[in-house]
Coordinates of C-alpha atoms in Angstrom, one line a residue:
Chain A
M1 CA 5.0 9.7 -25.8
N2 CA 5.9 9.3 -22.1
L3 CA 8.6 11.9 -21.4
A4 CA 9.3 10.5 -17.9
L5 CA 10.0 7.0 -19.3
Q6 CA 12.2 8.4 -22.0
D7 CA 14.2 10.4 -19.5
V8 CA 14.6 7.2 -17.4
R9 CA 15.6 5.2 -20.4
R10 CA 18.3 7.7 -21.4
N11 CA 19.6 8.3 -17.9
P12 CA 19.2 4.8 -16.3
G13 CA 22.2 5.2 -14.0
R14 CA 20.8 8.3 -12.3
F15 CA 17.4 6.8 -11.7
V16 CA 18.6 3.4 -10.6
G17 CA 21.2 4.9 -8.3
T18 CA 18.5 7.2 -6.7
S19 CA 16.1 4.3 -6.5
I20 CA 18.6 2.0 -4.7
G21 CA 19.2 4.8 -2.2
M22 CA 15.5 5.2 -1.6
S23 CA 15.0 1.4 -1.5
L24 CA 17.1 1.1 1.6
L25 CA 14.7 3.4 3.4
F26 CA 11.7 1.6 2.1
T27 CA 13.2 -1.7 3.2
V28 CA 13.3 -0.4 6.7
V29 CA 9.6 0.8 6.4
L30 CA 8.7 -2.7 5.1
A31 CA 10.7 -4.3 8.0
M32 CA 8.8 -2.2 10.5
A33 CA 5.5 -3.3 9.0
G34 CA 6.7 -6.9 8.9
I35 CA 8.0 -6.8 12.5
Y36 CA 4.7 -5.5 13.7
Q37 CA 2.9 -8.3 11.8
G38 CA 5.3 -10.8 13.3
L39 CA 4.6 -9.4 16.8
V40 CA 0.9 -9.9 16.2
E41 CA 1.3 -13.4 14.9
D42 CA 3.8 -14.3 17.7
A43 CA 1.4 -12.9 20.3
T44 CA -1.6 -14.8 19.0
V45 CA -0.2 -18.1 17.7
L46 CA -0.2 -19.7 21.1
V47 CA -3.8 -18.7 21.9
R48 CA -5.0 -19.9 18.6
S49 CA -3.1 -23.2 18.7
L50 CA -4.8 -24.2 21.9
H51 CA -8.3 -24.1 20.4
A52 CA -10.1 -23.2 23.6
D53 CA -13.6 -21.7 23.6
V54 CA -13.1 -20.0 26.9
W55 CA -10.2 -19.1 29.1
V56 CA -10.7 -19.0 32.9
V57 CA -8.1 -16.9 34.7
Q58 CA -7.6 -15.5 38.2
H59 CA -10.4 -13.1 39.1
G60 CA -9.7 -9.5 38.2
T61 CA -6.7 -10.3 36.0
R62 CA -6.2 -10.3 32.3
G63 CA -4.0 -13.3 32.4
P64 CA -2.2 -15.5 31.6
F65 CA -0.2 -13.6 29.0
A66 CA -1.1 -9.9 29.5
D67 CA -1.2 -10.3 33.3
I68 CA -0.1 -12.7 36.0
S69 CA -2.8 -15.2 36.7
R70 CA -2.7 -17.8 39.6
L71 CA -5.4 -20.3 40.0
D72 CA -5.7 -23.2 42.4
P73 CA -5.3 -26.5 40.5
S74 CA -8.8 -27.5 41.8
M75 CA -10.2 -24.9 39.4
E76 CA -9.9 -27.4 36.6
A77 CA -12.3 -29.9 38.3
R78 CA -14.7 -27.1 39.3
V79 CA -14.9 -25.9 35.7
A80 CA -15.3 -29.4 34.3
A81 CA -18.4 -29.8 36.5
V82 CA -20.2 -26.8 35.0
P83 CA -23.1 -27.9 32.8
G84 CA -22.2 -27.4 29.1
V85 CA -18.5 -27.9 29.6
R86 CA -17.1 -30.6 27.3
R87 CA -13.5 -30.5 28.5
A88 CA -11.4 -28.5 31.0
R89 CA -7.7 -28.4 30.7
S90 CA -5.2 -26.8 33.1
F91 CA -2.6 -24.5 31.6
T92 CA 0.6 -22.9 32.9
Y93 CA 2.9 -20.4 31.2
Q94 CA 6.2 -18.8 32.2
V95 CA 9.1 -17.2 30.4
L96 CA 12.4 -18.5 31.7
Q97 CA 16.1 -18.3 31.0
R98 CA 18.3 -21.3 31.7
Q99 CA 21.9 -22.2 31.1
Q100 CA 22.5 -25.2 29.0
G101 CA 26.3 -25.8 29.1
A102 CA 27.9 -22.7 27.6
R103 CA 24.6 -21.6 26.0
S104 CA 21.9 -19.5 27.6
L105 CA 18.5 -20.5 26.5
R106 CA 15.5 -18.1 26.8
F107 CA 12.1 -19.7 26.3
A108 CA 8.5 -19.7 27.3
I109 CA 7.4 -22.9 28.9
V110 CA 3.8 -24.0 28.5
G111 CA 2.4 -26.7 30.7
Q112 CA -0.6 -28.7 29.5
G113 CA -2.9 -31.0 31.3
W114 CA -1.9 -34.7 31.0
P115 CA -3.3 -36.8 29.4
D116 CA -6.0 -34.7 27.7
D117 CA -3.5 -32.3 26.2
R118 CA -0.5 -33.9 24.5
G119 CA 0.3 -31.1 22.0
G120 CA -1.4 -32.8 19.1
D121 CA -3.0 -29.5 18.0
L122 CA 0.3 -27.7 17.8
P123 CA 1.9 -26.8 14.5
L124 CA 4.4 -29.8 14.6
M125 CA 6.9 -29.8 11.7
A126 CA 8.8 -32.9 13.0
G127 CA 8.5 -35.6 15.7
R128 CA 5.4 -36.4 17.7
P129 CA 3.2 -35.1 20.5
L130 CA 4.0 -35.8 24.1
G131 CA 3.9 -39.6 24.7
Q132 CA 4.4 -39.8 28.4
S133 CA 3.6 -37.7 31.5
H134 CA 7.2 -37.0 32.4
G135 CA 10.5 -36.2 30.7
E136 CA 9.4 -35.1 27.3
L137 CA 9.2 -31.7 25.6
I138 CA 8.0 -30.2 22.3
A139 CA 10.3 -27.4 21.3
D140 CA 10.3 -24.7 18.7
A141 CA 12.8 -25.2 15.9
S142 CA 14.2 -21.7 16.5
L143 CA 15.9 -23.0 19.7
G144 CA 18.1 -25.1 17.4
L145 CA 17.4 -28.3 19.2
P146 CA 17.0 -31.5 17.1
I147 CA 14.6 -34.3 17.9
G148 CA 16.1 -36.5 20.6
A149 CA 18.2 -33.7 22.1
T150 CA 18.3 -33.7 25.9
L151 CA 17.8 -30.6 28.1
H152 CA 18.8 -30.5 31.7
L153 CA 16.2 -28.3 33.4
G154 CA 15.8 -28.2 37.2
D155 CA 17.0 -31.5 38.5
E156 CA 15.7 -33.5 35.6
E157 CA 16.5 -34.5 32.0
Y158 CA 14.0 -33.8 29.3
R159 CA 14.0 -35.2 25.8
V160 CA 12.8 -33.2 22.8
V161 CA 10.2 -35.4 21.0
G162 CA 8.6 -32.9 18.7
L163 CA 9.5 -29.7 16.9
T164 CA 7.2 -26.8 16.0
K165 CA 7.7 -24.0 13.5
Q166 CA 7.3 -20.4 14.4
F167 CA 5.6 -21.3 17.7
L168 CA 6.7 -18.2 19.6
A169 CA 5.6 -16.2 22.6
S170 CA 4.6 -12.6 22.3
S171 CA 8.0 -11.7 23.6
G172 CA 9.4 -13.5 20.5
D173 CA 10.9 -16.3 22.6
A174 CA 10.5 -19.9 21.5
I175 CA 7.9 -22.0 23.3
L176 CA 8.6 -25.3 25.0
V177 CA 5.6 -27.5 25.7
A178 CA 5.6 -30.0 28.5
T179 CA 3.1 -31.7 30.8
R180 CA 1.8 -29.3 33.5
S181 CA 3.7 -31.2 36.3
D182 CA 6.9 -31.1 34.3
A183 CA 6.4 -27.4 33.5
Q184 CA 5.9 -26.7 37.2
L185 CA 9.0 -28.7 38.2
I186 CA 11.0 -26.7 35.7
V187 CA 9.6 -23.3 36.7
E188 CA 9.9 -23.8 40.4
N189 CA 13.2 -25.6 40.2
L190 CA 13.7 -25.1 44.0
P191 CA 17.2 -24.9 45.5
P192 CA 18.0 -28.4 46.8
D193 CA 19.1 -27.1 50.2
A194 CA 15.6 -25.6 50.9
V195 CA 13.9 -28.9 49.9
R196 CA 16.3 -31.0 52.1
T197 CA 16.0 -28.7 55.1
E198 CA 12.2 -28.7 55.0
R199 CA 12.2 -32.5 54.7
E200 CA 14.4 -32.9 57.7
R201 CA 12.2 -30.5 59.7
R202 CA 9.1 -32.6 58.8
A203 CA 10.9 -35.8 59.8
E204 CA 11.9 -34.3 63.2
R205 CA 8.3 -33.0 63.8
L206 CA 7.0 -36.5 63.1
R207 CA 9.5 -38.1 65.5
S208 CA 8.4 -35.7 68.2
T209 CA 4.8 -37.0 67.9
D210 CA 3.2 -40.2 69.3
L211 CA 2.2 -41.2 65.8
G212 CA 5.8 -40.8 64.5
R213 CA 7.2 -42.8 67.3
A214 CA 4.6 -45.5 67.0
Q215 CA 5.0 -45.8 63.2
P216 CA 8.6 -44.9 62.2
S217 CA 7.8 -46.0 58.6
L218 CA 5.9 -42.8 58.1
E219 CA 9.3 -41.0 58.0
D220 CA 9.8 -42.5 54.5
L221 CA 6.8 -40.5 53.3
A222 CA 8.2 -37.3 54.8
V223 CA 11.5 -37.7 53.0
D224 CA 10.0 -38.9 49.7
P225 CA 11.5 -36.8 46.8
Q226 CA 8.0 -36.5 45.2
W227 CA 6.7 -34.8 48.3
R228 CA 6.4 -31.0 48.3
P229 CA 7.3 -29.0 51.4
P230 CA 4.1 -27.5 52.8
A231 CA 6.0 -24.4 54.0
L232 CA 6.5 -23.4 50.4
P233 CA 3.6 -22.1 48.3
S234 CA 1.6 -24.8 46.5
S235 CA 1.9 -25.0 42.7
T236 CA -0.7 -22.9 40.9
I237 CA -2.0 -23.0 37.3
A238 CA -2.2 -19.9 35.1
A239 CA -5.5 -20.7 33.4
V240 CA -8.1 -23.4 32.6
L241 CA -8.9 -23.9 29.0
V242 CA -12.5 -24.8 28.5
D243 CA -14.2 -26.5 25.5
I244 CA -17.9 -26.2 25.4
Y245 CA -20.7 -28.3 23.8
G246 CA -21.8 -26.0 21.0
D247 CA -21.7 -22.2 20.7
A248 CA -25.2 -21.9 22.1
R249 CA -24.1 -22.8 25.6
L250 CA -21.1 -20.5 25.6
N251 CA -22.9 -17.6 27.2
D252 CA -24.4 -19.9 29.9
V253 CA -21.0 -21.4 30.8
R254 CA -19.4 -18.0 30.8
R255 CA -22.1 -16.4 33.0
T256 CA -21.8 -19.3 35.5
I257 CA -18.0 -19.2 35.8
A258 CA -17.9 -15.4 35.8
S259 CA -20.2 -15.4 38.9
W260 CA -17.5 -17.2 40.9
P261 CA -15.5 -14.8 43.1
D262 CA -12.1 -16.2 42.1
A263 CA -12.4 -16.4 38.3
S264 CA -12.6 -14.2 35.3
V265 CA -13.6 -15.5 31.9
Y266 CA -12.5 -14.6 28.4
T267 CA -13.3 -16.0 25.0
T268 CA -10.3 -16.7 22.7
P269 CA -10.9 -13.5 20.6
E270 CA -11.0 -11.5 23.8
Q271 CA -7.8 -13.1 25.0
E272 CA -6.2 -12.2 21.6
R273 CA -7.4 -8.6 21.9
L274 CA -6.0 -8.4 25.5
L275 CA -2.7 -9.7 24.2
L276 CA -2.6 -7.3 21.3
D277 CA -3.7 -4.3 23.4
G278 CA -1.4 -5.1 26.3
V279 CA 1.7 -6.8 24.9
V280 CA 1.8 -5.4 21.3
E281 CA 0.4 -1.9 21.7
K282 CA 3.6 -0.2 22.8
P283 CA 5.9 -1.9 20.3
R284 CA 3.2 -1.1 17.7
R285 CA 3.3 2.6 18.5
Q286 CA 7.1 2.6 18.6
L287 CA 7.3 0.9 15.2
G288 CA 4.6 3.2 13.9
L289 CA 6.4 6.3 15.0
F290 CA 9.7 5.0 13.6
S291 CA 8.0 4.2 10.3
L292 CA 6.5 7.7 10.3
I293 CA 9.9 9.2 10.7
L294 CA 11.3 7.0 7.9
V295 CA 8.3 7.9 5.6
L296 CA 8.9 11.6 6.2
T297 CA 12.6 11.2 5.6
S298 CA 11.8 9.3 2.3
S299 CA 9.4 12.0 1.3
V300 CA 11.9 14.8 1.9
L301 CA 14.6 12.9 0.0
I302 CA 12.4 12.0 -3.0
A303 CA 11.2 15.6 -3.0
A304 CA 14.8 16.9 -3.0
V305 CA 15.8 14.5 -5.8
I306 CA 12.7 15.3 -7.9
Y307 CA 13.2 19.0 -7.3
M308 CA 16.8 18.8 -8.4
M309 CA 15.8 16.7 -11.5
T310 CA 13.2 19.3 -12.4
L311 CA 15.7 22.2 -11.9
Q312 CA 18.0 20.4 -14.3
K313 CA 15.2 20.3 -16.9
T314 CA 14.2 23.9 -16.5
H315 CA 15.2 24.7 -20.1
D316 CA 13.5 21.7 -21.5
I317 CA 10.3 22.5 -19.7
A318 CA 10.5 26.1 -21.0
V319 CA 10.9 24.7 -24.6
L320 CA 7.9 22.4 -24.1
K321 CA 5.9 25.3 -22.8
L322 CA 6.9 27.4 -25.8
M323 CA 5.7 24.6 -28.0
G324 CA 2.3 25.0 -26.3
A325 CA 2.5 21.9 -24.0
P326 CA -0.3 22.1 -21.5
A327 CA 0.5 22.3 -17.8
T328 CA -1.0 18.9 -17.2
R329 CA 1.6 17.3 -19.5
I330 CA 4.5 19.0 -17.8
A331 CA 3.1 18.2 -14.3
A332 CA 2.6 14.6 -15.4
M333 CA 6.2 14.3 -16.5
V334 CA 7.5 15.3 -13.0
L335 CA 4.9 13.2 -11.2
Q336 CA 5.6 10.1 -13.3
Q337 CA 9.3 10.4 -12.6
A338 CA 8.6 10.5 -8.8
W339 CA 6.3 7.5 -9.2
L340 CA 9.0 5.6 -11.2
I341 CA 11.6 6.3 -8.6
G342 CA 9.2 5.3 -5.8
I343 CA 8.0 2.1 -7.5
L344 CA 11.5 1.0 -8.6
A345 CA 12.8 1.7 -5.1
Y346 CA 9.9 -0.2 -3.6
A347 CA 10.5 -3.2 -5.9
I348 CA 14.2 -3.2 -4.9
A349 CA 13.1 -2.9 -1.2
I350 CA 10.9 -6.0 -1.6
A351 CA 13.7 -7.9 -3.2
I352 CA 16.1 -6.9 -0.4
G353 CA 13.5 -7.7 2.3
T354 CA 12.7 -11.1 0.9
Q355 CA 16.3 -12.1 1.1
A356 CA 17.2 -10.3 4.3
F357 CA 14.2 -10.6 6.6
P358 CA 14.4 -14.4 7.2
H359 CA 17.8 -13.7 8.9
F360 CA 16.4 -11.1 11.3
P361 CA 16.4 -12.2 15.0
R362 CA 12.7 -11.4 15.3
R363 CA 10.1 -12.8 12.9
V364 CA 9.3 -10.4 10.0
V365 CA 6.0 -11.4 8.4
L366 CA 5.3 -9.9 5.0
T367 CA 1.6 -10.3 4.2
T368 CA -0.1 -9.3 1.0
L369 CA -1.8 -6.6 3.0
S370 CA 1.4 -5.1 4.4
I371 CA 3.1 -5.3 1.0
S372 CA 0.2 -3.6 -0.8
G373 CA -0.2 -1.1 2.1
V374 CA 3.4 0.0 2.1
G375 CA 3.2 0.1 -1.8
A376 CA 0.2 2.4 -1.6
L377 CA 2.1 4.5 0.9
V378 CA 5.1 4.7 -1.5
V379 CA 2.8 6.0 -4.2
V380 CA 1.3 8.6 -1.8
V381 CA 4.8 9.6 -0.6
S382 CA 6.0 9.9 -4.2
T383 CA 3.0 12.0 -5.2
L384 CA 3.4 14.4 -2.3
A385 CA 7.2 14.5 -2.8
S386 CA 6.7 15.5 -6.5
L387 CA 4.5 18.5 -5.6
L388 CA 7.5 20.8 -5.0
G389 CA 8.9 19.8 -8.4
V390 CA 5.5 20.2 -10.1
A391 CA 5.0 23.6 -8.6
Y392 CA 8.5 24.7 -9.8
A393 CA 7.9 23.3 -13.3
L394 CA 4.5 25.1 -13.6
K395 CA 6.2 28.3 -12.7
V396 CA 8.9 28.0 -15.4
D397 CA 8.6 30.9 -17.8
A398 CA 8.3 29.8 -21.4
G399 CA 10.5 32.8 -22.3
R400 CA 13.5 31.1 -20.8
A401 CA 13.7 28.9 -23.9
L402 CA 14.5 32.1 -25.9
E403 CA 17.5 32.9 -23.7
A404 CA 20.8 31.8 -25.1
Chain R
M3 CA -3.3 36.4 -46.1
E4 CA -1.4 38.1 -43.3
A5 CA 0.1 35.6 -40.8
L6 CA 0.7 38.4 -38.3
V7 CA -0.5 41.9 -37.8
A8 CA 0.8 43.9 -34.8
E9 CA -0.5 47.4 -34.3
R10 CA 1.0 49.9 -31.9
V11 CA 2.6 47.3 -29.7
S12 CA 4.5 48.8 -26.7
K13 CA 6.5 47.2 -23.9
C14 CA 8.3 49.1 -21.2
Y15 CA 10.3 48.0 -18.2
G16 CA 11.1 49.8 -14.9
E17 CA 9.4 52.7 -13.2
A18 CA 9.8 56.5 -13.5
E19 CA 13.5 57.5 -14.1
T20 CA 14.6 53.9 -14.7
R21 CA 11.8 53.3 -17.2
V22 CA 13.0 51.9 -20.5
C23 CA 10.7 51.2 -23.5
A24 CA 11.9 48.2 -25.5
L25 CA 9.0 48.5 -27.9
N26 CA 7.6 51.9 -28.8
A27 CA 4.2 51.6 -30.5
I28 CA 5.5 49.2 -33.1
S29 CA 3.4 48.1 -36.0
I30 CA 4.3 45.2 -38.3
R31 CA 2.6 43.0 -40.9
L32 CA 4.0 39.6 -41.9
E33 CA 2.6 38.0 -45.0
S34 CA 2.2 34.2 -45.3
G35 CA 4.9 32.6 -47.4
K36 CA 7.4 35.4 -46.8
I37 CA 10.7 35.2 -44.9
V38 CA 11.4 38.4 -43.0
A39 CA 14.7 39.5 -41.3
L40 CA 14.7 41.6 -38.2
L41 CA 18.0 43.4 -37.9
G42 CA 19.3 45.7 -35.2
P43 CA 21.9 46.1 -32.6
S44 CA 21.8 44.4 -29.2
G45 CA 19.2 46.1 -26.9
S46 CA 17.2 47.5 -29.8
G47 CA 14.1 45.4 -28.8
K48 CA 14.3 42.5 -31.2
S49 CA 14.0 39.8 -28.6
T50 CA 11.2 41.8 -26.8
L51 CA 9.3 41.9 -30.1
I52 CA 9.8 38.2 -30.6
K53 CA 8.5 37.6 -27.1
A54 CA 5.5 39.8 -27.6
V55 CA 4.4 38.4 -30.9
G56 CA 5.3 34.9 -29.7
L57 CA 2.8 35.4 -26.8
V58 CA 5.5 34.8 -24.3
T59 CA 5.5 38.2 -22.7
P60 CA 2.3 40.2 -23.1
P61 CA 2.8 43.8 -24.3
D62 CA 1.7 46.7 -22.2
A63 CA -0.4 48.0 -25.1
G64 CA -1.4 47.3 -28.7
N65 CA -3.3 44.7 -30.6
I66 CA -2.0 41.6 -32.3
W67 CA -3.9 39.5 -34.9
M68 CA -2.8 36.1 -36.2
Q69 CA -4.5 35.0 -39.4
D70 CA -7.1 37.6 -38.8
K71 CA -7.9 36.4 -35.3
L72 CA -7.4 39.0 -32.5
V73 CA -5.1 37.3 -30.0
V74 CA -3.9 40.3 -28.1
K75 CA -6.3 43.2 -27.4
A76 CA -5.0 46.3 -25.7
G77 CA -2.1 44.4 -24.3
Q78 CA -4.3 41.5 -23.0
R79 CA -4.3 38.0 -24.4
T80 CA -7.7 36.9 -25.6
A81 CA -7.1 33.2 -25.1
N82 CA -4.7 30.8 -23.3
A83 CA -1.2 31.5 -24.5
S84 CA -0.3 27.8 -24.8
K85 CA -3.3 27.1 -26.9
L86 CA -2.6 30.1 -29.2
R87 CA 1.1 29.0 -29.6
R88 CA 0.0 25.4 -30.4
E89 CA -2.4 26.8 -33.1
Y90 CA -0.3 29.5 -34.8
L91 CA 3.4 29.5 -33.8
G92 CA 6.6 27.7 -34.3
F93 CA 9.9 28.6 -32.6
V94 CA 13.5 28.1 -33.6
F95 CA 16.2 29.3 -31.1
Q96 CA 19.8 30.4 -31.3
K97 CA 20.8 27.0 -30.0
A98 CA 18.7 24.1 -31.3
N99 CA 17.3 23.5 -27.7
L100 CA 16.4 20.0 -28.5
I101 CA 15.3 17.9 -25.5
P102 CA 18.5 16.0 -24.7
F103 CA 16.8 12.7 -23.6
L104 CA 14.7 12.4 -26.8
T105 CA 16.0 11.2 -30.2
A106 CA 15.8 13.6 -33.2
R107 CA 12.6 11.9 -34.3
Q108 CA 11.1 12.0 -30.8
N109 CA 11.9 15.7 -30.5
V110 CA 9.8 16.3 -33.6
E111 CA 7.2 13.7 -32.6
I112 CA 6.6 15.3 -29.2
A113 CA 5.9 18.6 -30.9
C114 CA 3.5 16.9 -33.3
E115 CA 1.7 15.3 -30.3
I116 CA 1.5 18.7 -28.5
G117 CA 0.3 20.3 -31.7
G118 CA -2.6 17.7 -31.8
D119 CA -1.5 15.8 -34.9
P120 CA -3.5 12.6 -35.1
N121 CA -0.5 10.6 -36.3
P122 CA 2.6 12.3 -34.8
R123 CA 5.0 9.5 -35.8
A124 CA 4.2 9.7 -39.5
R125 CA 4.2 13.5 -39.4
A126 CA 7.7 13.5 -37.7
T127 CA 9.0 11.1 -40.4
E128 CA 7.6 13.4 -43.1
L129 CA 9.2 16.5 -41.6
L130 CA 12.6 14.9 -41.0
E131 CA 12.6 13.6 -44.6
Y132 CA 11.6 17.1 -45.8
L133 CA 14.5 18.6 -44.0
G134 CA 16.9 15.9 -45.0
V135 CA 17.7 14.5 -41.5
M136 CA 15.7 11.3 -41.6
S137 CA 18.9 9.2 -41.5
R138 CA 19.7 10.8 -38.1
G139 CA 16.2 10.2 -36.7
S140 CA 17.3 7.7 -34.0
A141 CA 20.3 9.8 -32.9
L142 CA 20.3 11.7 -29.6
P143 CA 20.9 15.5 -30.0
A144 CA 24.3 15.4 -28.4
T145 CA 25.5 13.2 -31.3
L146 CA 24.2 15.5 -34.1
S147 CA 26.2 18.3 -35.7
G148 CA 25.1 21.9 -35.2
G149 CA 23.5 22.1 -38.6
E150 CA 21.7 18.8 -38.1
Q151 CA 20.4 20.0 -34.8
Q152 CA 19.0 23.2 -36.4
R153 CA 17.4 21.2 -39.1
V154 CA 15.7 19.0 -36.5
A155 CA 14.7 22.2 -34.6
I156 CA 13.1 23.6 -37.8
A157 CA 11.3 20.3 -38.3
R158 CA 10.0 20.6 -34.8
A159 CA 8.9 24.2 -35.4
L160 CA 6.9 23.0 -38.4
A161 CA 5.2 20.1 -36.4
N162 CA 2.0 22.0 -35.7
R163 CA 1.7 23.5 -39.2
P164 CA 2.2 27.1 -37.8
S165 CA 1.2 30.2 -39.7
L166 CA 4.2 32.0 -38.2
I167 CA 7.7 30.8 -37.4
L168 CA 9.8 32.9 -35.1
A169 CA 13.5 32.3 -35.2
D170 CA 15.8 34.1 -32.8
E171 CA 19.3 34.2 -34.2
P172 CA 19.1 30.6 -35.5
T173 CA 22.6 30.7 -37.2
A174 CA 24.5 32.3 -34.4
A175 CA 26.1 29.0 -33.3
L176 CA 26.8 27.9 -36.9
D177 CA 29.7 28.5 -39.3
K178 CA 29.2 30.5 -42.5
A179 CA 28.3 27.6 -44.8
R180 CA 25.9 25.9 -42.3
G181 CA 24.4 29.3 -41.4
R182 CA 23.6 30.0 -45.0
A183 CA 22.2 26.5 -45.5
V184 CA 19.9 27.1 -42.6
M185 CA 18.7 30.5 -43.8
E186 CA 18.0 29.0 -47.2
L187 CA 16.1 26.3 -45.5
F188 CA 13.9 28.9 -43.8
A189 CA 13.3 30.6 -47.1
R190 CA 12.3 27.2 -48.6
V191 CA 10.0 26.5 -45.6
A192 CA 8.3 29.9 -46.0
H193 CA 7.8 29.6 -49.8
E194 CA 6.8 25.9 -49.8
Q195 CA 4.9 25.5 -46.6
G196 CA 3.2 28.9 -46.8
A197 CA 4.3 30.0 -43.3
A198 CA 5.6 33.5 -42.5
V199 CA 9.1 33.3 -41.0
L200 CA 10.4 36.1 -38.9
V201 CA 14.2 35.7 -38.3
V202 CA 16.2 37.8 -35.9
T203 CA 19.7 37.9 -37.3
H204 CA 23.0 39.8 -37.3
D205 CA 24.4 37.9 -40.2
Q206 CA 24.7 40.5 -43.0
R207 CA 26.0 37.8 -45.4
T208 CA 22.7 36.0 -45.8
L209 CA 20.3 38.9 -46.3
D210 CA 19.8 38.0 -49.9
V211 CA 17.6 35.1 -48.9
F212 CA 15.0 37.3 -47.2
D213 CA 11.9 38.8 -48.8
V214 CA 11.6 41.7 -46.4
L215 CA 14.1 43.4 -44.0
Y216 CA 13.2 45.3 -40.9
Q217 CA 15.6 47.3 -38.9
M218 CA 15.0 48.0 -35.2
E219 CA 16.6 50.8 -33.3
D220 CA 15.7 51.9 -29.7
G221 CA 12.4 50.1 -29.7
R222 CA 11.3 51.4 -33.0
L223 CA 11.1 49.8 -36.4
E224 CA 13.3 52.5 -38.1
R225 CA 13.1 51.5 -41.7
W226 CA 12.3 48.5 -43.8
R227 CA 12.7 47.6 -47.4
E228 CA 11.4 44.9 -49.8
V229 CA 14.2 42.8 -51.2
V230 CA 14.0 42.6 -55.0
P231 CA 15.1 39.2 -56.2
V232 CA 18.4 39.4 -58.2
A233 CA 16.9 37.3 -61.0
S234 CA 14.2 39.9 -61.7

């Protein structure tokens, strides 16, 4: 006969009430584990979705996510010329915040090389990849923009043609995907006055030269809206994504590009590790410490509850001892009660979490590993918490049963 | 056979001037199948004797045998107390002391389990029927009357087929009629089950059910007498 189960059966209110209290703490522990897993997935989803064998970034940096990387756009052509390279794609990345009417939108904008990269490899849940070199965006559904919605960014209008699901930056912000030139236009979004002034200066300088005077039509070029003012820094790219012919050539390509003075090379797993070490490490520690405090708090509370329950059963324990019950049976009763409280609390925590976590502002990912890991932790915590009660129960004098 | 033999058992508390001896070299023999009353005023050492022979509190000196097995030698237990209690002893208390979250049947069944019975459920049913409380088997202790609770407690004490049942004022919480019924039940258990039953009691009205009476005074067994059945 299981004494712990019988006690629970006859006093369900006390056990369920205690377990509900404990479940709230376990829900937070579960949320911490889920938020961490969400951070990891958010941090790596972009890198994985781009399916590059090698990332070329600015020399000496760990870019483009863990660091700032600036490469001249010519790097794309240089990399493409390396023997063994099947495809080289330019890539830009920037986190921005822009006002859209009354709403402030925060997002990471990714620029991909047109026409090689149209976003076909992205996790699209609706719509289509980019179909033209200008004016189209793929947006994450978390921004709340429907297919066909128009965004006014910089001086241009952009139409949402595709929607992704859970395609987030390591900061948790939604990702917008555009062609590289559109992304640069949006990021740079220069003040109109600076552009106009520079164009006027260029026209004046042209007029002051023999060539300008001889060919006035050249002024049209100087004031062309597509023209970029040379006084301002030229657009850079953040990285070049490289696809290689077969894994066997990866090391050769890597060695070649790494020998250049202006480039560093990372494989996709290395890029993921950099992201996790750089971007996720501190939140991970913070979440870990917070979880530790919660686990300790849970342990103390379960220990107190179990100790009180054991105190209340002092006389019953003495009677059992007087009947000759072995110490293992008495210890098992206390331990099993701690487990029952822990397991019931954890089951309630999972039920609460499953309902509540989807509404959290940051992604909370509950994996089988995190659920079973926290579950194992609950068993360990319950076991440790029961020790005080077990120690007390074992010390109860059988003679107390004879006291009136 | 003698269910219990205690020889020169002593137990003292305190030191020097505050030293009080609750048991002064007490010797007692309890025969199987006999019900024995232990009388005496409060503080005379009755409970200490029950604790000593019940292997709850070891005596300072003396030897104790249970069914010819030496279980306490010179004040030291010869084996694990829990094991010895499982093998030889059953207890009934002033209050029934049933475990509140177990039904009447479960209270007996758990004792059968602890006692090592291979079929505790069947044994519990048998005992509850024997003591006339089978109909209350599924009731929780709080819903039983005082008399019913003590019957269940006696069933529990019989679970491990003990050679000695120790009962500490088992009728103190009962009215006269129920108290007498319980004492008669103890006598029946002793005579039918063959166990020795040692009952601590103050109730002078039920002494006729006992086979032997002991009187304790200041830690000594002052006198004893064999009760001659009225019929003979």
